[in-house]
Coordinates of C-alpha atoms in Angstrom, one line a residue:
Chain U
X1 CA 0.0 0.1 0.0
X2 CA 1.1 3.5 -0.9
X3 CA 1.4 5.7 2.2
X4 CA 0.9 9.6 2.5
X5 CA 4.2 11.0 4.3
X6 CA 3.4 14.5 5.7
X7 CA 0.7 16.5 3.9
X8 CA 2.0 16.1 0.3
X9 CA 4.3 13.4 -0.4
X10 CA 3.3 9.9 -1.5
X11 CA 5.5 6.9 -0.9
X12 CA 5.0 4.5 -3.4
X13 CA 4.9 0.7 -2.5
X14 CA 5.2 -1.0 -5.8
X15 CA 7.5 1.6 -7.4
X16 CA 6.6 1.9 -11.0
X17 CA 9.5 1.5 -13.3
X18 CA 10.6 3.7 -16.3
X19 CA 11.0 1.3 -18.8
X20 CA 12.2 3.5 -21.6
X21 CA 11.9 7.0 -22.9
X22 CA 11.9 8.8 -26.4
X23 CA 12.2 12.6 -27.6
X24 CA 12.2 14.2 -30.7
X25 CA 13.2 17.8 -31.0
X26 CA 13.7 20.7 -33.4
X27 CA 16.5 22.0 -35.2
X28 CA 17.7 24.5 -32.6
X29 CA 17.6 22.0 -29.8
X30 CA 19.6 19.7 -32.5
X31 CA 22.2 22.3 -32.4
X32 CA 22.3 22.2 -28.6
X33 CA 24.6 20.4 -26.2
X34 CA 22.2 17.4 -25.8
X35 CA 21.9 16.7 -29.5
X36 CA 23.2 13.2 -29.3
X37 CA 20.7 11.8 -26.8
X38 CA 17.7 12.8 -28.8
X39 CA 15.9 10.1 -31.1
X40 CA 15.3 12.3 -33.8
X41 CA 16.0 16.1 -34.9
X42 CA 13.3 17.6 -37.2
X43 CA 15.0 20.4 -39.2
X44 CA 11.8 21.6 -40.8
X45 CA 9.8 23.8 -38.2
X46 CA 6.6 22.6 -40.0
X47 CA 7.7 18.9 -39.8
X48 CA 6.1 18.1 -43.1
X49 CA 2.7 19.5 -42.0
X50 CA 0.8 22.7 -43.0
X51 CA 0.6 24.4 -39.4
X52 CA 2.8 24.8 -36.6
X53 CA 0.1 23.0 -34.4
X54 CA -0.1 20.2 -36.6
X55 CA 3.7 20.1 -36.6
X56 CA 3.7 19.9 -32.8
X57 CA 1.0 16.9 -32.7
X58 CA 3.3 15.3 -35.5
X59 CA 6.5 15.5 -33.2
X60 CA 4.5 14.3 -30.2
X61 CA 2.9 11.3 -32.2
X62 CA 6.3 10.5 -33.4
X63 CA 7.9 10.6 -30.1
X64 CA 5.4 8.3 -29.0
X65 CA 5.9 5.7 -31.9
X66 CA 9.5 5.9 -31.2
X67 CA 9.0 4.9 -27.4
X68 CA 6.9 2.0 -28.6
X69 CA 9.7 0.9 -30.7
X70 CA 12.3 1.3 -28.2
X71 CA 10.5 -0.5 -25.5
X72 CA 9.2 -3.2 -27.8
X73 CA 5.6 -2.8 -26.7
X74 CA 2.8 -2.9 -28.9
X75 CA 0.0 0.0 -28.5
X76 CA -2.3 -2.6 -27.1
X77 CA 0.0 -3.2 -24.3
X78 CA -0.5 0.4 -23.2
X79 CA -3.4 1.0 -20.7
X80 CA -3.3 4.7 -20.7
X81 CA -1.8 8.0 -22.2
X82 CA -1.3 10.9 -19.9
X83 CA -0.3 13.9 -22.0
X84 CA -0.7 17.7 -22.3
X85 CA 1.0 20.6 -24.0
X86 CA 0.9 24.5 -24.0
X87 CA -1.8 25.1 -26.7
X88 CA -5.2 26.3 -25.9
X89 CA -7.6 23.3 -25.1
X90 CA -4.5 21.0 -25.1
X91 CA -4.9 20.3 -28.9
X92 CA -1.4 19.1 -29.6
X93 CA -1.9 16.1 -27.3
X94 CA -5.6 15.5 -28.4
X95 CA -4.7 15.6 -32.1
X96 CA -1.6 13.6 -31.8
X97 CA -3.3 10.8 -30.1
X98 CA -6.8 10.8 -31.9
X99 CA -5.9 7.7 -34.1
X100 CA -3.9 5.6 -31.6
X101 CA -7.0 3.9 -30.1
X102 CA -5.6 4.1 -26.5
X103 CA -7.5 5.5 -23.5
X104 CA -6.3 9.0 -23.0
X105 CA -6.2 11.6 -20.2
X106 CA -5.5 15.1 -21.2
X107 CA -3.3 17.2 -18.6
X108 CA -2.8 20.9 -18.5
X109 CA 0.2 21.8 -16.0
X110 CA 1.7 24.0 -18.4
X111 CA 5.6 23.4 -18.5
X112 CA 4.9 20.9 -15.4
X113 CA 3.0 18.5 -17.4
X114 CA 5.8 15.8 -17.6
X115 CA 6.3 15.3 -13.8
X116 CA 2.4 16.0 -13.4
X117 CA 1.8 13.0 -16.0
X118 CA 4.4 10.9 -14.4
X119 CA 2.9 11.8 -10.6
X120 CA -0.6 10.5 -11.7
X121 CA 0.5 7.5 -13.7
X122 CA 3.0 6.1 -10.9
X123 CA 0.1 6.4 -8.5
X124 CA -2.3 4.6 -11.0
X125 CA 0.2 1.9 -11.5
X126 CA 1.1 1.7 -7.8
X127 CA -2.7 1.2 -7.0
X128 CA -2.9 -1.6 -9.2
X129 CA -5.4 0.2 -11.6
X130 CA -3.2 0.0 -14.8
X131 CA -0.1 -1.9 -15.7
X132 CA 1.4 0.4 -18.3
X133 CA 1.1 4.1 -19.1
X134 CA 2.7 6.4 -21.3
X135 CA 3.7 9.7 -20.1
X136 CA 4.3 12.6 -22.8
X137 CA 4.5 16.3 -23.4
X138 CA 5.2 18.7 -26.1
X139 CA 6.0 22.2 -27.0
X140 CA 6.8 24.0 -30.3
X141 CA 8.6 27.5 -30.4
X142 CA 6.3 28.4 -33.3
X143 CA 2.7 27.5 -31.9
X144 CA 3.8 29.0 -28.4
X145 CA 4.9 32.3 -30.1
X146 CA 1.7 32.9 -31.8
X147 CA -0.4 32.0 -28.8
X148 CA 1.4 33.7 -26.1
X149 CA 3.5 36.5 -27.8
X150 CA 3.7 37.9 -31.4
X151 CA 3.5 36.5 -34.9
X152 CA 6.9 35.0 -36.0
X153 CA 8.0 37.5 -38.3
X154 CA 7.1 40.6 -36.0
X155 CA 10.3 42.3 -35.0
X156 CA 10.6 42.5 -31.4
X157 CA 13.5 42.1 -28.9
X158 CA 13.6 39.8 -26.0
X159 CA 14.0 41.0 -22.6
X160 CA 17.0 39.8 -20.4
X161 CA 14.9 37.4 -18.3
X162 CA 13.0 35.9 -21.4
X163 CA 13.3 32.2 -22.3
X164 CA 13.0 30.2 -25.5
X165 CA 9.9 27.9 -25.9
X166 CA 11.5 24.4 -26.9
X167 CA 10.3 22.6 -29.9
X168 CA 10.2 19.0 -28.9
X169 CA 8.4 16.3 -27.5
X170 CA 9.4 13.7 -24.7
X171 CA 7.6 10.5 -23.8
X172 CA 8.4 7.8 -21.2
X173 CA 6.7 4.4 -20.6
X174 CA 6.1 3.4 -17.0
X175 CA 5.2 -0.1 -16.1
X176 CA 4.7 -2.3 -13.2
X177 CA 7.6 -4.7 -13.9
X178 CA 10.9 -4.5 -16.1
X179 CA 14.1 -2.9 -15.8
X180 CA 14.8 0.6 -15.2
X181 CA 14.9 3.4 -12.7
X182 CA 12.0 3.3 -10.4
X183 CA 9.7 5.9 -9.1
X184 CA 9.8 5.7 -5.5
X185 CA 7.8 8.8 -4.4
X186 CA 6.0 11.7 -5.7
X187 CA 4.9 15.2 -4.5
X188 CA 2.2 17.1 -6.1
X189 CA 2.7 20.7 -5.9
X190 CA 0.6 23.5 -4.6
X191 CA -0.2 26.6 -6.8
X192 CA 2.1 29.3 -5.5
X193 CA 1.9 33.0 -6.7
X194 CA 4.3 35.3 -5.4
X195 CA 2.9 38.3 -7.4
X196 CA 5.2 38.3 -10.4
X197 CA 3.5 40.0 -13.4
X198 CA 6.2 40.0 -16.0
X199 CA 5.3 37.1 -18.5
X200 CA 8.8 37.5 -19.9
X201 CA 10.1 36.5 -16.4
X202 CA 8.7 33.1 -16.1
X203 CA 11.7 31.7 -14.2
X204 CA 11.3 34.1 -11.4
X205 CA 7.4 33.4 -11.4
X206 CA 8.0 29.6 -11.0
X207 CA 11.0 29.5 -8.7
X208 CA 9.0 29.8 -5.6
X209 CA 6.7 26.9 -6.6
X210 CA 9.8 24.7 -7.1
X211 CA 11.2 26.0 -3.8
X212 CA 7.8 25.1 -2.0
X213 CA 7.6 21.7 -3.6
X214 CA 11.2 20.8 -2.8
X215 CA 11.1 21.9 0.7
X216 CA 7.8 19.8 1.3
X217 CA 9.4 16.8 -0.3
X218 CA 12.5 17.1 1.7
X219 CA 10.4 17.6 4.8
X220 CA 7.8 14.9 4.2
X221 CA 10.6 12.3 3.5
X222 CA 13.2 13.3 5.9
X223 CA 15.8 13.4 3.2
X224 CA 18.3 16.2 2.6
X225 CA 19.9 17.7 -0.4
X226 CA 22.8 15.4 0.0
X227 CA 20.9 12.4 -0.7
X228 CA 20.2 13.6 -4.0
X229 CA 22.4 13.3 -7.0
X230 CA 20.7 16.2 -8.6
X231 CA 17.5 18.3 -8.0
X232 CA 16.5 18.8 -11.7
X233 CA 13.9 21.5 -12.4
X234 CA 12.0 21.8 -15.5
X235 CA 12.4 25.2 -17.1
X236 CA 13.4 27.9 -14.6
X237 CA 16.3 29.0 -16.8
X238 CA 19.4 30.8 -15.6
X239 CA 17.9 33.5 -13.7
X240 CA 14.9 31.3 -12.3
X241 CA 17.7 28.8 -11.0
X242 CA 19.5 31.8 -9.3
X243 CA 16.1 32.8 -7.8
X244 CA 15.5 29.1 -6.4
X245 CA 19.1 29.0 -5.0
X246 CA 18.3 32.2 -3.2
X247 CA 14.9 31.0 -1.9
X248 CA 16.4 27.8 -0.7
X249 CA 19.1 29.4 1.1
X250 CA 16.6 32.1 2.7
X251 CA 14.8 28.6 3.9
X252 CA 17.8 27.4 5.6
X253 CA 18.7 24.7 2.8
X254 CA 21.9 25.1 0.9
X255 CA 21.4 23.3 -2.6
X256 CA 25.2 23.3 -3.2
X257 CA 26.0 22.2 -6.6
X258 CA 22.7 20.1 -6.8
X259 CA 20.6 22.1 -8.8
X260 CA 20.1 21.5 -12.5
X261 CA 17.6 22.7 -14.9
X262 CA 16.4 21.2 -18.1
X263 CA 15.9 24.7 -19.8
X264 CA 19.7 25.6 -19.1
X265 CA 20.9 21.9 -20.2
X266 CA 19.2 22.0 -23.6
X267 CA 20.7 25.1 -25.0
X268 CA 24.0 26.9 -25.1
X269 CA 23.0 29.8 -23.4
X270 CA 26.0 32.0 -24.8
X271 CA 25.8 31.0 -28.3
X272 CA 22.3 30.0 -29.1
X273 CA 20.6 33.5 -28.4
X274 CA 18.0 32.0 -26.0
X275 CA 18.4 34.5 -23.2
X276 CA 18.0 32.7 -20.1
X277 CA 17.3 29.3 -21.6
X278 CA 14.8 26.9 -22.9
X279 CA 11.1 26.5 -21.4
X280 CA 8.0 24.9 -22.5
X281 CA 6.4 21.2 -21.7
X282 CA 8.7 20.0 -24.3
X283 CA 11.7 21.0 -22.5
X284 CA 11.6 19.0 -19.3
X285 CA 10.0 16.1 -21.3
X286 CA 12.7 15.7 -23.8
X287 CA 15.7 16.2 -21.5
X288 CA 14.2 13.8 -18.8
X289 CA 13.2 11.1 -21.2
X290 CA 16.5 10.9 -23.1
X291 CA 19.4 12.4 -21.4
X292 CA 18.6 11.8 -17.8
X293 CA 17.5 8.2 -18.5
X294 CA 20.9 7.8 -20.4
X295 CA 22.5 8.9 -17.2
X296 CA 20.6 6.5 -15.2
X297 CA 21.4 3.7 -17.5
X298 CA 25.2 4.6 -17.3
X299 CA 25.1 4.6 -13.5
X300 CA 26.1 8.4 -13.4
X301 CA 23.0 9.2 -11.6
X302 CA 21.2 7.1 -9.0
X303 CA 18.8 9.4 -7.4
X304 CA 17.1 12.6 -8.9
X305 CA 14.4 14.6 -7.9
X306 CA 12.6 15.7 -10.9
X307 CA 10.7 18.9 -10.4
X308 CA 9.1 20.2 -13.5
X309 CA 7.7 23.6 -13.1
X310 CA 4.9 25.3 -14.8
X311 CA 3.5 28.9 -15.1
X312 CA -0.2 28.7 -15.1
X313 CA -1.0 32.0 -16.7
X314 CA -2.9 32.9 -20.0
X315 CA -2.4 36.0 -22.2
X316 CA -6.0 37.1 -21.3
X317 CA -5.4 37.0 -17.5
X318 CA -1.9 38.8 -17.9
X319 CA -3.7 41.6 -20.0
X320 CA -6.4 42.0 -17.4
X321 CA -3.4 42.8 -15.0
X322 CA -3.2 39.5 -13.1
X323 CA 0.0 37.9 -11.7
X324 CA 1.3 34.6 -12.5
X325 CA 0.5 31.5 -10.5
X326 CA 2.9 28.7 -10.7
X327 CA 3.3 25.0 -9.8
X328 CA 5.9 22.2 -9.7
X329 CA 5.4 18.7 -9.1
X330 CA 8.2 16.4 -7.7
X331 CA 9.0 12.8 -8.7
X332 CA 11.7 11.0 -6.9
X333 CA 13.5 8.7 -9.5
X334 CA 15.9 6.0 -8.1
X335 CA 18.2 3.7 -9.9
Chain F
X1 CA 24.4 64.1 -49.2
X2 CA 24.2 66.3 -46.3
X3 CA 20.5 65.8 -46.3
X4 CA 21.2 62.1 -45.9
X5 CA 23.3 62.5 -43.0
X6 CA 20.8 64.8 -41.4
X7 CA 18.3 62.2 -41.8
X8 CA 20.5 59.7 -40.4
X9 CA 21.1 61.6 -37.2
X10 CA 17.6 62.8 -36.5
X11 CA 16.0 59.4 -37.4
X12 CA 18.6 57.6 -35.3
X13 CA 17.9 60.0 -32.4
X14 CA 14.0 59.5 -32.4
X15 CA 14.7 55.9 -32.4
X16 CA 17.0 56.2 -29.5
X17 CA 14.1 57.9 -27.6
X18 CA 12.0 54.9 -28.3
X19 CA 14.8 52.4 -27.1
X20 CA 15.2 54.3 -24.0
X21 CA 11.4 53.7 -23.4
X22 CA 12.0 50.0 -24.0
X23 CA 15.1 49.6 -21.8
X24 CA 14.2 52.0 -18.9
X25 CA 10.4 51.4 -18.6
X26 CA 8.0 48.4 -18.6
X27 CA 5.8 50.1 -21.6
X28 CA 5.1 47.4 -23.9
X29 CA 6.1 47.8 -27.8
X30 CA 2.7 48.3 -28.8
X31 CA 2.1 51.1 -26.6
X32 CA 5.5 52.8 -27.5
X33 CA 4.1 52.9 -30.8
X34 CA 0.9 54.4 -29.9
X35 CA 2.9 57.0 -27.7
X36 CA 4.7 58.0 -30.9
X37 CA 2.0 58.5 -33.1
X38 CA -0.2 60.5 -30.8
X39 CA 2.9 62.7 -29.8
X40 CA 3.3 63.4 -33.6
X41 CA -0.2 64.4 -33.8
X42 CA 0.1 66.8 -30.8
X43 CA 3.3 68.4 -32.1
X44 CA 1.8 68.5 -35.7
X45 CA -1.2 70.4 -34.0
X46 CA 1.0 73.0 -32.7
X47 CA 3.1 72.9 -35.7
X48 CA 6.3 71.8 -33.6
X49 CA 7.2 69.1 -36.1
X50 CA 7.5 70.9 -39.1
X51 CA 11.1 72.5 -38.0
X52 CA 12.2 68.7 -37.5
X53 CA 11.2 67.9 -40.9
X54 CA 12.7 71.1 -42.5
X55 CA 16.2 70.1 -40.8
X56 CA 16.3 66.4 -40.9
X57 CA 13.9 65.4 -43.9
X58 CA 13.2 61.8 -43.9
X59 CA 14.7 61.4 -40.5
X60 CA 11.5 63.2 -39.1
X61 CA 8.9 61.8 -41.5
X62 CA 9.8 58.0 -41.6
X63 CA 9.4 57.5 -37.8
X64 CA 5.8 56.9 -36.5
X65 CA 6.0 60.7 -35.2
X66 CA 6.0 61.7 -38.7
X67 CA 2.8 59.6 -39.4
X68 CA 1.2 61.3 -36.6
X69 CA 2.4 64.9 -37.8
X70 CA 0.9 63.8 -41.2
X71 CA -2.6 63.0 -39.7
X72 CA -2.5 66.4 -37.6
X73 CA -1.4 68.4 -40.7
X74 CA -4.1 66.8 -42.8
X75 CA -6.8 67.5 -40.4
X76 CA -5.8 71.1 -40.0
X77 CA -5.8 71.6 -43.8
X78 CA -9.3 70.0 -44.2
X79 CA -10.8 72.0 -41.5
X80 CA -9.6 75.0 -43.1
X81 CA -11.1 74.0 -46.4
X82 CA -14.4 72.4 -45.1
X83 CA -15.0 73.3 -41.6
X84 CA -16.3 71.0 -39.0
X85 CA -16.6 68.0 -41.5
X86 CA -12.9 68.3 -42.0
X87 CA -12.4 66.9 -38.4
X88 CA -13.5 63.8 -39.6
X89 CA -12.0 63.6 -43.2
X90 CA -8.6 65.0 -42.8
X91 CA -6.6 62.7 -40.8
X92 CA -7.4 59.6 -42.8
X93 CA -7.2 61.4 -45.9
X94 CA -3.6 62.5 -45.3
X95 CA -2.8 59.1 -43.8
X96 CA -4.5 57.3 -46.7
X97 CA -1.3 56.4 -48.9
X98 CA 0.5 54.6 -45.9
X99 CA -2.7 52.8 -44.6
X100 CA -3.4 51.7 -48.1
X101 CA 0.0 50.8 -48.9
X102 CA 0.3 48.8 -45.7
X103 CA -3.0 46.8 -46.4
X104 CA -2.2 46.2 -49.9
X105 CA 1.4 44.9 -49.4
X106 CA 0.4 43.0 -46.3
X107 CA -2.1 41.3 -48.2
X108 CA 0.1 40.2 -51.1
X109 CA 3.0 39.1 -48.7
X110 CA 0.5 37.0 -46.8
X111 CA -0.5 35.3 -50.2
X112 CA 3.2 34.7 -51.3
X113 CA 5.2 33.9 -48.2
X114 CA 5.1 32.1 -45.0
X115 CA 6.6 32.6 -41.5
X116 CA 9.9 30.5 -40.8
X117 CA 11.9 30.1 -37.7
X118 CA 15.5 31.2 -37.4
X119 CA 18.1 29.1 -35.8
Chain V
X1 CA 5.3 24.8 5.2
X2 CA 5.6 28.3 6.8
X3 CA 6.7 31.0 4.5
X4 CA 10.0 32.5 5.3
X5 CA 9.5 35.6 3.1
X6 CA 6.8 37.7 1.9
X7 CA 5.4 38.5 -1.5
X8 CA 6.8 41.9 -1.2
X9 CA 10.2 40.9 -0.2
X10 CA 10.3 38.3 -3.1
X11 CA 9.2 40.8 -5.8
X12 CA 12.2 43.2 -4.3
X13 CA 14.5 40.4 -4.5
X14 CA 13.7 39.6 -8.2
X15 CA 13.9 43.2 -9.2
X16 CA 17.5 43.4 -7.5
X17 CA 18.8 40.2 -8.9
X18 CA 17.1 40.3 -12.4
X19 CA 19.8 41.0 -15.2
X20 CA 19.5 44.2 -16.9
X21 CA 19.5 45.3 -20.6
X22 CA 22.5 46.4 -22.2
X23 CA 21.6 49.9 -22.5
X24 CA 24.4 51.6 -24.3
X25 CA 24.6 48.6 -26.6
X26 CA 20.9 48.7 -27.3
X27 CA 20.7 52.5 -27.7
X28 CA 23.8 52.5 -30.3
X29 CA 22.3 49.6 -32.2
X30 CA 18.8 51.6 -32.3
X31 CA 20.5 54.7 -33.4
X32 CA 22.3 52.8 -36.2
X33 CA 19.2 51.0 -37.4
X34 CA 16.9 54.0 -37.2
X35 CA 19.4 56.0 -39.0
X36 CA 19.9 53.8 -41.7
X37 CA 16.2 53.2 -42.3
X38 CA 15.6 57.0 -42.3
X39 CA 18.4 57.6 -44.7
X40 CA 17.2 55.2 -47.1
X41 CA 13.8 57.1 -46.8
X42 CA 15.9 60.2 -47.5
X43 CA 17.6 58.7 -50.6
X44 CA 14.0 57.5 -51.9
X45 CA 12.8 61.2 -51.3
X46 CA 15.7 62.7 -53.1
X47 CA 14.9 60.4 -56.2
X48 CA 11.4 61.6 -56.2
X49 CA 12.7 65.1 -55.9
X50 CA 14.8 64.4 -59.2
X51 CA 11.6 63.5 -60.9
X52 CA 10.4 66.9 -60.1
X53 CA 7.7 65.8 -57.7
X54 CA 6.0 68.3 -55.3
X55 CA 6.7 68.2 -51.6
X56 CA 3.3 66.6 -50.8
X57 CA 3.6 63.8 -53.5
X58 CA 7.3 63.2 -52.5
X59 CA 6.3 62.5 -48.9
X60 CA 3.3 60.2 -49.8
X61 CA 5.5 58.3 -52.6
X62 CA 8.3 57.9 -49.9
X63 CA 5.9 56.4 -47.4
X64 CA 4.5 53.9 -49.9
X65 CA 8.1 52.7 -51.0
X66 CA 9.3 52.3 -47.3
X67 CA 6.1 50.5 -46.4
X68 CA 6.7 48.3 -49.2
X69 CA 10.4 47.9 -48.2
X70 CA 9.3 46.7 -44.7
X71 CA 6.6 44.6 -46.0
X72 CA 9.2 42.9 -48.4
X73 CA 11.7 42.4 -45.8
X74 CA 9.2 40.8 -43.5
X75 CA 8.0 38.5 -46.3
X76 CA 11.4 37.3 -47.0
X77 CA 11.8 36.6 -43.3
X78 CA 14.4 39.3 -42.5
X79 CA 12.8 42.1 -40.8
X80 CA 12.6 40.2 -37.5
X81 CA 16.3 39.7 -37.6
X82 CA 16.7 43.6 -38.2
X83 CA 14.6 44.2 -35.2
X84 CA 16.4 41.8 -33.0
X85 CA 19.5 43.9 -33.7
X86 CA 18.0 47.4 -34.0
X87 CA 15.1 47.2 -31.4
X88 CA 13.2 50.4 -31.3
X89 CA 15.6 51.5 -34.2
X90 CA 13.4 48.9 -36.3
X91 CA 9.8 49.4 -34.8
X92 CA 9.7 53.2 -34.8
X93 CA 10.2 53.9 -38.5
X94 CA 7.3 53.4 -40.7
X95 CA 8.9 50.0 -41.9
X96 CA 8.1 48.7 -38.6
X97 CA 4.6 49.7 -38.7
X98 CA 4.5 47.9 -42.1
X99 CA 6.3 44.7 -40.4
X100 CA 3.6 45.0 -37.6
X101 CA 0.9 44.7 -40.3
X102 CA 2.7 42.1 -42.7
X103 CA 3.6 39.6 -39.7
X104 CA 0.2 38.9 -38.5
X105 CA -1.2 38.7 -42.1
X106 CA 1.4 36.1 -42.7
X107 CA 1.2 34.2 -39.5
X108 CA -2.7 33.9 -39.5
X109 CA -3.1 32.9 -43.2
X110 CA -3.5 29.4 -42.0
X111 CA -6.8 30.4 -40.2
X112 CA -8.1 31.5 -43.6
X113 CA -8.2 34.7 -45.7
X114 CA -11.2 36.2 -44.1
X115 CA -10.9 35.4 -40.2
X116 CA -7.2 34.9 -40.6
X117 CA -5.4 37.5 -42.8
X118 CA -8.4 39.9 -42.8
X119 CA -9.2 39.9 -39.1
X120 CA -5.7 39.6 -37.6
X121 CA -3.9 41.9 -39.9
X122 CA -4.3 44.8 -37.6
X123 CA -3.6 42.8 -34.3
X124 CA -0.6 44.9 -33.5
X125 CA -0.8 47.9 -35.7
X126 CA -4.6 48.4 -35.0
X127 CA -3.9 50.4 -31.7
X128 CA -1.7 53.0 -33.8
X129 CA -4.5 53.5 -36.2
X130 CA -7.1 53.9 -33.4
X131 CA -5.2 56.3 -31.4
X132 CA -3.7 58.1 -34.2
X133 CA -6.9 58.7 -36.1
X134 CA -8.8 59.5 -32.9
X135 CA -6.1 61.9 -31.8
X136 CA -6.2 63.5 -35.3
X137 CA -9.9 64.1 -34.7
X138 CA -9.4 65.7 -31.2
X139 CA -6.8 67.8 -32.8
X140 CA -9.0 68.7 -35.5
X141 CA -11.8 69.8 -33.1
X142 CA -9.4 71.6 -31.2
X143 CA -8.1 73.5 -34.3
X144 CA -11.7 74.1 -35.3
X145 CA -12.6 75.5 -32.0
X146 CA -9.6 77.6 -31.7
X147 CA -10.4 79.1 -35.3
X148 CA -13.9 80.1 -34.1
X149 CA -12.4 81.8 -31.0
X150 CA -9.9 83.7 -32.7

């Protein structure tokens, strides 16, 4: 039986296994430092489709197909897909999986979607409801730009705290038995809003949520930062990571050199013109499901607290003068 | 040649004002465009923009303040010619070339090209 | 969990730690970009002058040519790069106004020629026209009343 530790953390009993992971990314991500880990790099931003939205769905579905291939599973083996993205009404995921004939739960957690889906799936597997689940998330620079910012060809400068939406999709297969790193506990996050209004400063908006979830996880499990190989946040970017470090220190925890962020891992911040780093659901999804899993298989990483972070805003609410509510869900992955 | 240099200097300076607003305040680009055009209208109304045009030529007419000035000049001319009715005619009439050109070329470009990502 | 810092403190922390713009570099690039675009405008104006066009015709014709250039550079996917370099130097000139009309027109073509291109064309430039034209009406009224009084 799973057990609730403290108020927020669920200690899993059967410890679902991450059997396999796959990710497909865009050209810019393919020019970044993690290029060799991705399963495929799509040079064309349209991915052979007519629109950016269709391209995003295409990349997500292809990542799913790649995952099945790599894990040797048939689509009939999968009991449930949990997926989401950044687009209005979560359409990237629902159009990606409309033809796969597998039960589907659409999730919206903004950029925290990957750890949200893994949190839910591992509890479902742990509780014996399902045997195999696919967790996936995607984002696309061009579809996000047109929804959240400006048309692609509109001339504008990025502010010094801006981030770059990753074009990419990542998927992992969770199962009740097999070989691979295990998910041993999960900490669903609370919505935290520290009053940041600037939608070009998502890192600072999300770091209080990451801080809250990390503190609660450590508190509930009685573990310390030293127990982790790394604490891997989703897309705080370089500035958000700075703020998270400050917040943790103010709360009496020295994160030392344990903080790592998918948004700063995926790009070369100096050379690629992405300002503070990558963002988007596809950022943490693609980095976790390839690079991080690879580090597990090589034995370099043995215990990672994966904390994908999401800014739960909409352009409408920001125009109405609202602040940015944020969330972070933590998944503890152990070899 | 001198007129080109003057246009360069004046146009550059007007854009620097815009960049200062971008860097030092939280005003969004769309609002800055609005501020420039309205400033042009106000300066045009009091005939304060004409000296800039006389000195810097295109350096004053090409920035959005110049478009605002054109609107103000147009409305003044039309009020002189047709009275109160001119209030509703002058601005758009003077700006017609710019507005129509933007719609026309915008439409044509939308037909023949599509947005692309840069790497 | 008890909160160690307040919202207000956090916002102050963010303000303090946030990386700033490279203002001098930004201003220089804006100056150069804006200057070059206006110089091109001046050259176009001189060419029309050479054809013997009067002041009014010259100004209108130059606007049309500059708007065409802005539209063309947007269409060949170059104007956003110019703006990335030049910032306000690219958005304040009328070529930037053109870019703000052409870019949504291109972007929303996928939603159709009526509700996409047609409806979204003034997504960014709309406010410029609304406030420009409305303030011209106010200016006209002020001028009209002033004329009656004087």
